[in-house]
Short mmCIF file of C-alpha atoms and ligand atoms in Angstrom, two decimals:
data_model
loop_
_atom_site.label_atom_id
_atom_site.label_comp_id
_atom_site.label_asym_id
_atom_site.label_seq_id
_atom_site.Cartn_x
_atom_site.Cartn_y
_atom_site.Cartn_z
CA MET A 1 111.70 95.90 93.67
CA ALA A 2 111.91 99.37 93.35
CA ASP A 3 112.33 100.97 96.45
CA SER A 4 109.22 102.24 96.40
CA THR A 5 108.56 103.24 99.67
CA ALA A 6 111.81 106.04 99.85
CA VAL A 7 110.63 108.54 102.16
CA SER A 8 110.49 111.87 101.20
CA GLU A 9 108.66 115.31 101.46
CA LYS A 10 109.78 117.71 98.75
CA PRO A 11 108.04 118.78 96.47
CA GLY A 12 107.10 116.71 93.42
CA ALA A 13 106.78 113.74 96.23
CA GLU A 14 103.16 112.41 95.65
CA THR A 15 104.62 109.88 92.38
CA ARG A 16 106.03 108.30 95.49
CA CYS A 17 103.96 105.79 96.25
CA GLY A 18 104.34 102.79 99.30
CA PRO A 19 103.72 104.03 103.30
CA ARG A 20 106.61 106.62 104.63
CA GLN A 21 109.54 105.09 106.77
CA PHE A 22 108.20 107.94 109.66
CA ASP A 23 103.87 106.28 109.17
CA LEU A 24 105.55 103.21 109.96
CA ASP A 25 108.25 103.41 112.23
CA ARG A 26 105.62 104.89 114.98
CA CYS A 27 104.12 101.84 115.60
CA VAL A 28 105.90 100.13 118.92
CA HIS A 29 103.69 96.61 117.97
CA CYS A 30 102.59 97.10 121.78
CA GLY A 31 98.63 95.40 119.73
CA LEU A 32 96.57 97.66 121.90
CA CYS A 33 94.88 98.03 118.91
CA LEU A 34 94.19 94.54 118.23
CA ASN A 35 90.37 94.31 119.46
CA ALA A 36 89.54 97.51 117.97
CA CYS A 37 89.71 95.27 115.19
CA PRO A 38 86.72 93.52 113.35
CA THR A 39 88.51 91.56 110.97
CA TYR A 40 91.01 90.63 113.51
CA ARG A 41 87.78 89.40 115.61
CA GLU A 42 86.19 88.30 113.40
CA LEU A 43 89.94 85.89 111.61
CA GLY A 44 92.06 85.86 114.88
CA LEU A 45 94.49 85.80 113.08
CA GLU A 46 97.73 88.29 113.75
CA MET A 47 98.18 88.67 109.37
CA ASP A 48 94.67 90.86 109.57
CA SER A 49 94.88 92.34 112.51
CA PRO A 50 97.09 96.26 112.35
CA ARG A 51 100.07 95.43 113.99
CA GLY A 52 100.18 92.62 111.37
CA ARG A 53 99.15 94.10 108.28
CA ILE A 54 102.12 96.55 109.37
CA TYR A 55 104.08 95.02 110.00
CA GLN A 56 103.24 92.94 106.53
CA MET A 57 103.82 96.38 105.09
CA VAL A 58 107.13 97.26 106.85
CA GLN A 59 108.54 94.56 105.45
CA VAL A 60 107.36 95.06 101.37
CA ALA A 61 108.94 98.66 102.36
CA GLY A 62 112.52 96.99 103.26
CA GLY A 63 112.39 95.61 99.92
CA ALA A 64 110.22 91.72 100.72
CA PRO A 65 108.40 91.35 97.47
CA ILE A 66 104.72 92.27 96.63
CA THR A 67 102.60 88.61 97.33
CA PRO A 68 99.02 87.49 96.99
CA ALA A 69 99.29 86.83 100.36
CA TYR A 70 100.32 90.49 101.14
CA MET A 71 97.63 91.65 98.17
CA GLU A 72 95.69 89.85 100.46
CA HIS A 73 95.82 90.96 104.12
CA ILE A 74 95.39 94.20 102.81
CA GLY A 75 92.80 93.88 101.07
CA LEU A 76 90.59 92.45 103.34
CA CYS A 77 91.22 95.57 105.85
CA LEU A 78 87.84 97.23 105.77
CA ALA A 79 90.33 100.56 106.13
CA CYS A 80 87.53 101.44 109.00
CA ARG A 81 91.12 103.03 110.83
CA GLY A 82 89.38 101.59 114.54
CA CYS A 83 93.23 101.57 114.59
CA GLU A 84 93.64 104.81 114.86
CA SER A 85 90.91 105.70 117.50
CA ALA A 86 92.32 103.25 119.42
CA CYS A 87 96.49 102.71 119.09
CA PRO A 88 98.84 105.71 122.16
CA SER A 89 101.42 106.35 119.58
CA GLY A 90 99.46 108.31 116.72
CA VAL A 91 100.43 105.90 113.92
CA ARG A 92 97.98 107.43 111.01
CA TYR A 93 97.20 104.11 109.57
CA GLY A 94 94.13 105.14 107.65
CA ARG A 95 97.11 107.33 105.08
CA MET A 96 99.27 103.85 105.14
CA VAL A 97 96.77 101.69 104.26
CA GLU A 98 95.88 104.23 101.58
CA ASP A 99 99.61 104.09 100.39
CA ALA A 100 99.92 100.67 100.48
CA ARG A 101 97.43 100.23 98.50
CA ALA A 102 98.37 102.20 96.22
CA GLU A 103 101.26 100.97 95.64
CA ILE A 104 100.13 97.93 95.32
CA GLU A 105 97.64 99.18 92.44
CA ALA A 106 101.10 100.83 90.95
CA TYR A 107 102.84 96.73 91.15
CA ARG A 108 99.41 95.55 90.03
CA THR A 109 99.07 97.63 86.64
CA GLN A 110 102.96 97.17 85.70
CA GLN A 111 103.24 92.98 86.97
CA ALA A 112 100.17 91.78 87.63
CA PRO A 113 97.80 93.84 85.78
CA ARG A 114 93.50 92.29 86.16
CA GLY A 115 91.88 90.74 84.01
CA ARG A 116 90.27 92.53 80.21
CA ALA A 117 86.54 92.83 82.26
CA ALA A 118 87.58 93.57 85.26
CA ARG A 119 89.86 96.61 83.82
CA TRP A 120 87.70 97.32 82.06
CA LEU A 121 84.92 97.93 85.03
CA ARG A 122 87.06 99.36 87.31
CA GLY A 123 87.22 101.76 85.10
CA PHE A 124 84.35 102.55 83.69
CA VAL A 125 83.23 103.22 87.66
CA PHE A 126 85.85 104.84 88.37
CA HIS A 127 87.01 107.00 85.56
CA ARG A 128 84.10 107.82 83.97
CA LEU A 129 80.53 107.16 85.58
CA LEU A 130 81.59 108.42 89.55
CA GLU A 131 82.53 112.54 87.78
CA SER A 132 79.83 112.25 84.59
CA ARG A 133 76.45 113.72 85.28
CA GLY A 134 74.75 111.87 82.61
CA LEU A 135 76.36 108.95 82.64
CA LEU A 136 74.39 108.97 86.89
CA THR A 137 71.31 109.76 85.75
CA CYS A 138 71.25 106.80 82.75
CA ALA A 139 72.45 104.98 85.47
CA GLY A 140 69.77 106.10 88.50
CA CYS A 141 67.17 105.35 85.66
CA LEU A 142 67.33 102.61 84.63
CA LEU A 143 67.93 101.29 88.50
CA TYR A 144 64.00 103.00 88.68
CA LEU A 145 62.69 101.08 86.21
CA TYR A 146 64.82 98.10 87.44
CA GLN A 147 62.78 98.98 91.30
CA ALA A 148 59.33 100.40 89.67
CA SER A 149 58.77 96.98 87.04
CA GLY A 150 59.08 94.73 89.75
CA ALA A 151 62.04 93.25 88.60
CA LYS A 152 63.67 94.02 91.76
CA ALA A 153 61.34 92.45 94.06
CA VAL A 154 61.24 89.45 91.33
CA VAL A 155 64.95 88.87 91.79
CA ARG A 156 65.36 89.08 95.15
CA GLY A 157 62.38 87.11 96.22
CA MET A 158 63.58 84.29 94.20
CA GLY A 159 67.31 84.72 95.47
CA LEU A 160 68.22 84.58 91.94
CA LEU A 161 70.92 87.26 92.90
CA LYS A 162 72.89 84.20 94.50
CA LEU A 163 73.51 82.51 91.05
CA LEU A 164 75.49 86.14 89.68
CA GLY A 165 77.73 85.38 91.64
CA ARG A 166 79.91 88.60 92.65
CA LEU A 167 77.43 90.11 89.78
CA GLY A 168 74.75 89.91 92.32
CA ASP A 169 76.95 90.47 95.64
CA LEU A 170 76.54 94.11 93.00
CA GLY A 171 72.84 93.80 93.46
CA GLN A 172 72.70 92.62 96.43
CA PHE A 173 73.64 96.51 97.93
CA ALA A 174 72.47 98.48 94.87
CA PRO A 175 70.48 101.21 96.08
CA SER A 176 67.18 102.49 95.25
CA ALA A 177 67.06 105.12 92.47
CA GLU A 178 64.77 108.02 94.07
CA PRO A 179 63.53 110.51 91.53
CA PRO A 180 63.56 113.34 90.74
CA PHE A 181 67.58 113.12 90.97
CA PHE A 182 69.04 115.42 93.42
CA PHE A 183 71.27 116.99 90.23
CA SER A 184 68.72 119.12 89.63
CA GLN A 185 69.23 121.10 92.09
CA ILE A 186 73.07 121.59 91.15
CA GLY A 187 73.86 125.73 90.72
CA ARG A 188 70.69 127.26 92.82
CA THR A 189 71.07 128.66 95.53
CA PHE A 190 68.31 127.92 98.87
CA ALA A 191 67.66 131.23 101.43
CA ALA A 192 67.68 130.51 105.12
CA GLU A 193 64.82 130.43 107.12
CA GLY A 194 64.47 134.18 109.19
CA GLU A 195 66.80 135.65 109.45
CA ARG A 196 70.82 134.57 107.38
CA LYS A 197 72.94 133.29 109.80
CA TYR A 198 75.73 131.58 107.96
CA ARG A 199 75.92 131.13 103.85
CA VAL A 200 77.70 127.78 103.46
CA ALA A 201 77.92 125.72 100.04
CA PHE A 202 76.27 121.80 99.84
CA LEU A 203 78.25 119.45 98.49
CA ALA A 204 75.98 116.85 97.26
CA GLY A 205 77.73 113.90 96.37
CA CYS A 206 77.64 111.46 93.83
CA ILE A 207 76.26 108.40 93.75
CA ALA A 208 73.88 110.10 96.41
CA ASN A 209 72.14 112.42 93.91
CA VAL A 210 70.52 109.71 92.15
CA CYS A 211 69.94 107.51 94.90
CA PHE A 212 69.71 110.04 98.50
CA ALA A 213 68.21 113.30 97.08
CA ARG A 214 65.38 112.36 99.13
CA LEU A 215 68.26 112.03 101.98
CA ASN A 216 69.90 116.05 100.06
CA GLU A 217 66.85 117.78 99.90
CA ALA A 218 66.76 117.49 103.48
CA THR A 219 69.68 118.73 104.24
CA VAL A 220 69.22 121.58 102.28
CA ARG A 221 65.47 122.14 105.07
CA VAL A 222 67.41 121.72 108.05
CA LEU A 223 70.50 123.77 107.64
CA GLN A 224 67.75 126.18 106.26
CA LYS A 225 65.97 126.22 109.12
CA ASN A 226 69.02 127.28 110.76
CA GLY A 227 69.45 130.03 109.55
CA CYS A 228 71.70 128.96 106.29
CA GLU A 229 71.74 130.32 103.48
CA VAL A 230 72.70 127.13 101.42
CA VAL A 231 74.41 127.01 98.52
CA VAL A 232 74.72 124.68 96.05
CA PRO A 233 77.64 124.83 93.75
CA GLU A 234 77.66 124.44 89.77
CA GLY A 235 80.73 122.66 88.69
CA GLN A 236 81.64 120.24 91.90
CA GLY A 237 81.79 116.78 91.81
CA CYS A 238 82.52 113.11 93.16
CA CYS A 239 85.32 113.34 96.45
CA GLY A 240 87.40 111.50 94.84
CA ALA A 241 86.88 109.18 98.52
CA LEU A 242 86.76 105.76 96.57
CA HIS A 243 89.43 106.95 94.77
CA VAL A 244 92.01 107.01 97.80
CA HIS A 245 90.58 104.01 99.39
CA SER A 246 91.36 102.27 95.95
CA GLY A 247 94.85 102.77 95.69
CA MET A 248 94.29 105.62 92.81
CA PRO A 249 95.48 109.11 94.61
CA GLU A 250 96.94 110.31 91.17
CA GLU A 251 92.96 110.11 89.68
CA ALA A 252 91.93 111.32 93.49
CA ARG A 253 93.53 114.53 92.76
CA ARG A 254 92.25 115.76 89.83
CA LEU A 255 88.19 115.18 91.12
CA ALA A 256 90.10 117.53 94.37
CA ARG A 257 91.19 120.19 92.35
CA ARG A 258 88.48 120.57 90.35
CA ASN A 259 85.70 120.69 93.43
CA ILE A 260 88.68 122.86 94.93
CA ASP A 261 88.14 125.36 91.49
CA ALA A 262 84.13 124.77 91.57
CA VAL A 263 83.93 126.04 95.20
CA PRO A 264 85.97 129.27 96.71
CA SER A 265 86.20 128.84 99.70
CA GLU A 266 86.45 132.57 100.96
CA SER A 267 82.91 133.07 100.31
CA PHE A 268 81.78 130.44 103.00
CA ASP A 269 81.01 129.97 106.25
CA ALA A 270 82.30 126.28 106.08
CA ILE A 271 81.07 123.54 103.32
CA ILE A 272 78.40 121.42 104.64
CA THR A 273 79.05 117.46 103.44
CA ASN A 274 76.16 114.76 104.33
CA ALA A 275 77.92 111.94 104.10
CA ALA A 276 80.99 110.99 106.80
CA GLY A 277 83.20 109.04 104.02
CA CYS A 278 83.04 111.43 102.36
CA GLY A 279 84.37 114.09 104.46
CA SER A 280 86.13 112.10 105.66
CA THR A 281 89.02 112.66 102.74
CA LEU A 282 87.69 116.12 102.22
CA LYS A 283 89.21 117.00 105.05
CA GLU A 284 92.24 115.57 103.82
CA TYR A 285 91.99 117.71 100.37
CA GLY A 286 94.92 119.23 101.75
CA ASP A 287 97.20 116.21 102.41
CA LEU A 288 95.84 115.39 99.01
CA LEU A 289 98.07 117.95 97.40
CA GLU A 290 100.45 118.87 99.32
CA HIS A 291 103.02 118.41 96.98
CA ASP A 292 101.25 120.77 94.56
CA PRO A 293 102.05 124.25 94.87
CA PRO A 294 98.93 125.29 92.49
CA TYR A 295 96.25 124.41 95.01
CA ALA A 296 98.06 123.35 97.86
CA ALA A 297 97.56 126.87 100.38
CA LYS A 298 94.21 126.38 98.28
CA ALA A 299 93.22 123.08 99.59
CA ARG A 300 94.30 123.41 102.86
CA GLU A 301 92.11 127.00 103.54
CA PHE A 302 88.62 124.57 101.25
CA ALA A 303 89.70 121.43 104.40
CA GLY A 304 89.47 124.25 106.84
CA LYS A 305 86.12 124.86 105.82
CA MET A 306 84.65 121.39 105.34
CA ARG A 307 81.92 120.31 108.01
CA ASP A 308 80.23 117.40 108.60
CA VAL A 309 76.42 118.65 108.88
CA THR A 310 76.29 116.91 111.90
CA GLU A 311 79.34 118.97 113.57
CA PHE A 312 78.08 122.00 111.77
CA LEU A 313 74.38 121.96 113.19
CA ALA A 314 76.11 120.57 117.11
CA GLY A 315 78.01 123.67 116.71
CA LEU A 316 75.20 125.59 116.42
CA GLU A 317 72.58 126.80 118.85
CA LEU A 318 69.21 124.86 117.05
CA ASN A 319 66.08 125.98 116.37
CA PRO A 320 63.87 124.53 118.50
CA ARG A 321 60.40 124.58 117.30
CA MET A 322 60.32 121.15 116.74
CA GLY A 323 57.48 119.03 116.35
CA ALA A 324 57.87 114.74 118.44
CA VAL A 325 59.16 112.38 117.26
CA ASN A 326 58.32 109.48 119.31
CA ALA A 327 60.39 107.00 118.21
CA THR A 328 63.39 105.05 119.86
CA VAL A 329 66.68 104.96 117.98
CA THR A 330 70.01 103.46 117.81
CA TYR A 331 73.17 105.29 116.77
CA GLN A 332 75.71 103.88 113.74
CA ASP A 333 79.37 105.95 114.31
CA ALA A 334 80.46 106.11 110.59
CA CYS A 335 84.15 104.69 110.82
CA HIS A 336 85.00 108.22 108.98
CA LEU A 337 83.18 110.11 111.36
CA ALA A 338 84.36 108.54 114.64
CA HIS A 339 87.42 107.37 113.83
CA GLY A 340 89.01 110.03 110.69
CA GLN A 341 87.52 112.49 112.06
CA ARG A 342 86.41 111.81 115.62
CA ILE A 343 83.20 113.10 115.61
CA ARG A 344 81.55 111.60 118.11
CA THR A 345 79.72 113.25 120.55
CA ALA A 346 77.39 115.06 117.82
CA PRO A 347 75.33 113.36 115.78
CA ARG A 348 74.13 112.44 119.47
CA LYS A 349 73.73 115.29 121.24
CA LEU A 350 71.35 116.44 117.57
CA LEU A 351 69.30 113.78 118.52
CA ALA A 352 69.34 113.87 122.01
CA ALA A 353 67.78 117.32 120.85
CA ILE A 354 64.54 116.01 118.85
CA PRO A 355 62.05 116.12 121.38
CA GLY A 356 59.37 112.63 121.99
CA LEU A 357 63.08 110.49 120.42
CA LYS A 358 64.70 107.24 123.01
CA VAL A 359 67.69 107.23 121.84
CA ARG A 360 69.60 103.77 122.75
CA GLU A 361 72.64 102.56 122.80
CA MET A 362 74.00 99.77 121.16
CA SER A 363 77.00 97.81 122.21
CA GLY A 364 80.48 97.99 119.27
CA SER A 365 78.39 101.41 118.10
CA ASP A 366 81.97 102.10 116.64
CA LEU A 367 82.80 99.12 115.12
CA CYS A 368 82.69 99.05 111.26
CA CYS A 369 79.35 97.94 110.07
CA GLY A 370 81.26 96.01 106.57
CA SER A 371 80.15 98.57 104.19
CA ALA A 372 83.87 100.26 103.88
CA GLY A 373 83.19 101.94 99.93
CA ILE A 374 83.28 98.37 97.71
CA TYR A 375 84.05 96.45 100.51
CA ASN A 376 80.74 94.33 100.62
CA VAL A 377 80.90 93.89 96.98
CA VAL A 378 84.93 93.04 96.92
CA GLU A 379 84.86 91.16 100.14
CA ASN A 380 81.78 90.04 101.01
CA GLU A 381 82.23 87.36 103.07
CA MET A 382 83.69 88.66 106.37
CA SER A 383 81.54 91.93 105.25
CA MET A 384 78.04 89.65 105.16
CA GLN A 385 80.45 88.39 108.60
CA ILE A 386 80.37 91.40 110.15
CA LEU A 387 77.23 92.58 109.46
CA ALA A 388 75.91 90.24 111.20
CA ARG A 389 77.46 90.23 114.08
CA LYS A 390 75.95 94.33 113.75
CA MET A 391 72.56 93.35 113.29
CA GLU A 392 72.90 91.34 116.46
CA ALA A 393 73.66 94.67 118.48
CA VAL A 394 71.05 96.83 117.14
CA LYS A 395 68.38 94.48 117.43
CA SER A 396 69.24 94.21 120.88
CA THR A 397 68.31 97.96 122.49
CA GLY A 398 64.80 97.06 120.83
CA ALA A 399 65.18 100.22 118.68
CA GLY A 400 62.98 100.79 115.75
CA ILE A 401 65.33 103.02 114.14
CA ILE A 402 68.86 103.11 113.01
CA ALA A 403 70.59 106.66 112.38
CA ALA A 404 73.61 106.97 110.79
CA VAL A 405 75.94 109.57 109.09
CA ASN A 406 76.66 107.79 105.95
CA PRO A 407 75.36 106.84 103.07
CA GLY A 408 76.44 103.54 102.65
CA CYS A 409 76.40 102.62 105.88
CA MET A 410 72.69 103.43 105.44
CA LEU A 411 72.93 100.87 102.68
CA GLN A 412 74.53 98.56 103.94
CA LEU A 413 72.09 98.65 107.19
CA GLU A 414 69.53 98.66 105.08
CA THR A 415 70.95 95.29 103.70
CA GLY A 416 71.03 94.10 107.48
CA VAL A 417 67.33 94.81 108.38
CA ARG A 418 66.45 92.96 104.85
CA LEU A 419 69.62 89.68 105.36
CA HIS A 420 68.40 89.78 109.13
CA GLY A 421 64.58 89.67 108.51
CA GLY A 422 64.18 93.14 110.91
CA SER A 423 61.63 95.59 110.37
CA GLN A 424 64.17 98.72 111.48
CA ARG A 425 64.35 100.94 109.17
CA VAL A 426 67.20 102.86 108.60
CA MET A 427 67.43 106.97 108.44
CA HIS A 428 70.29 109.71 108.54
CA VAL A 429 70.56 111.89 110.82
CA VAL A 430 69.36 114.67 109.93
CA GLU A 431 66.23 113.37 108.36
CA LEU A 432 65.29 112.39 111.75
CA LEU A 433 65.36 115.68 112.24
CA ASP A 434 64.04 116.44 109.00
CA TRP A 435 61.21 115.33 110.83
CA ALA A 436 60.73 116.53 113.65
CA TYR A 437 60.95 119.88 112.31
CA LYS A 438 57.93 118.52 109.54
CA GLN A 439 55.97 117.61 112.90
CA ALA A 440 56.43 121.09 114.55
CA ASN A 441 54.67 122.31 110.94
CA GLY A 442 51.42 119.51 111.48
CA LYS A 443 53.49 117.97 107.93
CA PRO A 444 53.80 113.82 108.70
S1 SF4 B 501 99.50 100.34 115.66
FE1 SF4 B 501 99.53 102.16 117.64
S2 SF4 B 501 97.78 100.15 119.28
FE2 SF4 B 501 98.99 98.85 116.92
S3 SF4 B 501 100.27 97.31 117.85
FE3 SF4 B 501 101.19 100.28 117.00
S4 SF4 B 501 101.42 100.88 118.02
FE4 SF4 B 501 100.09 99.91 119.07
S1 SF4 B 502 91.69 99.86 109.50
FE1 SF4 B 502 89.27 98.50 110.48
S2 SF4 B 502 89.86 96.60 109.67
FE2 SF4 B 502 92.27 97.89 109.07
S3 SF4 B 502 94.02 97.76 110.08
FE3 SF4 B 502 92.61 99.40 111.21
S4 SF4 B 502 91.01 98.22 112.66
FE4 SF4 B 502 91.98 96.42 111.18
#
C-alpha cells in the first residue's frame, strides 16, 4: 500500500489523506480515555477504544494493510470526541478519525468499491441532496405528505419499519417536515428589537431549513430580543460536517468555500449557528482550508467569527424580560459542543436564567446519545444500545423536558422517548428561551 500517511505541512498537502504522524505520536497509550468512550463502555474491547483505534491507525501508517476489521473498528467510532476531553496529552482524536476515514474512503474507491445501489445513494445524498434547496424542498414536501396523510403513524404503529431493514432504520429517525420551510427566509434581514447592539449572520443549515424551520425562527427571534440585527445571507449552504465525518474532505472544502464567499465575515460581529455539529466543523474551516492559499486567511477569519448560539447569548447581558416556564429540564451535552468546542457552561447558564425552570443534571450528560451524524443509521445496533443507556439517565432525573443544542441529537432523543415509552419533550435551549420571552408577552 502506498504510504499515504506520510506527513507534510507543505502547501498542497491537502491531497494526502490518513492520520498525520505528529497526531499519532501524541498518544502515550495511557488509557485514561477508555472510560469516556461509549463504544468501549458497551463492548469492553480494546480495539473499540480510542487507544485501540489509535494503535490500529499507527499500524496502517506503518504500512499494514487496510483490512475489513480496521474499517469496522474505525466505522464503529462515533467520532464523538469524548476521548479528546479525557486525554491529558492533547490527542486530536477527532481530526485523526476524520483523516482515517478519508484514507479508508480513498482505499474503497480504488480497491473495494461499494455496491452500485450504495454508491448511488451515497452520491445522491452527499453530492446532490444536501446542497440543493430544490431537492431538499421536494424531499420535505414528500415527507410532509407522508406524515400528514397518516401513513407515518400507521407504518410506525404496525412496526413495518422493522421489515425494511436498513431503510427502516432510516425511517425510524426520519424527522418531521415543518412547512413553511425556512428557505423562504434566506436572504432576509431581521431588525433588532430596540437598540441595535450587534449585527450577526445566521447560518440556517441544510436539512434544518426543512425539518427544524421552527427552531430556526425561534433562534432569529431570540437574537432579535437580545439586540441583534440578524442577516440570513443568500448563497449559504450545507456546512460540510457530514462530508468531513464521512471521509469526504474535498467535498467539505468545496462547501466551505461557498459559505465563506456567501458570508463576508468582516461585516458581522459574529456568525451564528444553532447546530453544535455544524458549528464544530464551521469553526474548523481554518484547518480545512489551511493549504488553499486564496482561502486560507479568509477561512481563519470566518472560523474566528463563528459562535454557537448558546455561546454567543451567554456572553451577552441577556435580555431579562422573560416570563416563567414552570417545568423541569435535563440538559444533554452535544458532543460537538462539549468536546469539539469545549462549551459546557453556556447552555446551562441560559437555562438557569429562565424563570421558573428547574434544571436537573443527568449522569453522563456529556456521553454521546448515539446520534453522531448518520451513525444511528449505519451503525444502528450500537446506536440503539447507547441510546437505551441515555434514556435511563434521562428517566432518573424525572425531567419532563430534555434540552439539547443540536438537531441531530434532538432527533435521536425523540426516537429514544418514543422507543422507551417516555413522555418527555425534546427542545433546543433556544426554544426554551423563546418560550420564556413569549410568556413575558402573554403568548403561550
Ligand atoms: S488518546 Fe490520550 S488518553 Fe487515550 S491512550 Fe492516548 S494519550 Fe492516553
Ligand atoms: S470519538 Fe467517541 S467513540 Fe470514537 S474513540 Fe473517541 S470516545 Fe470512542
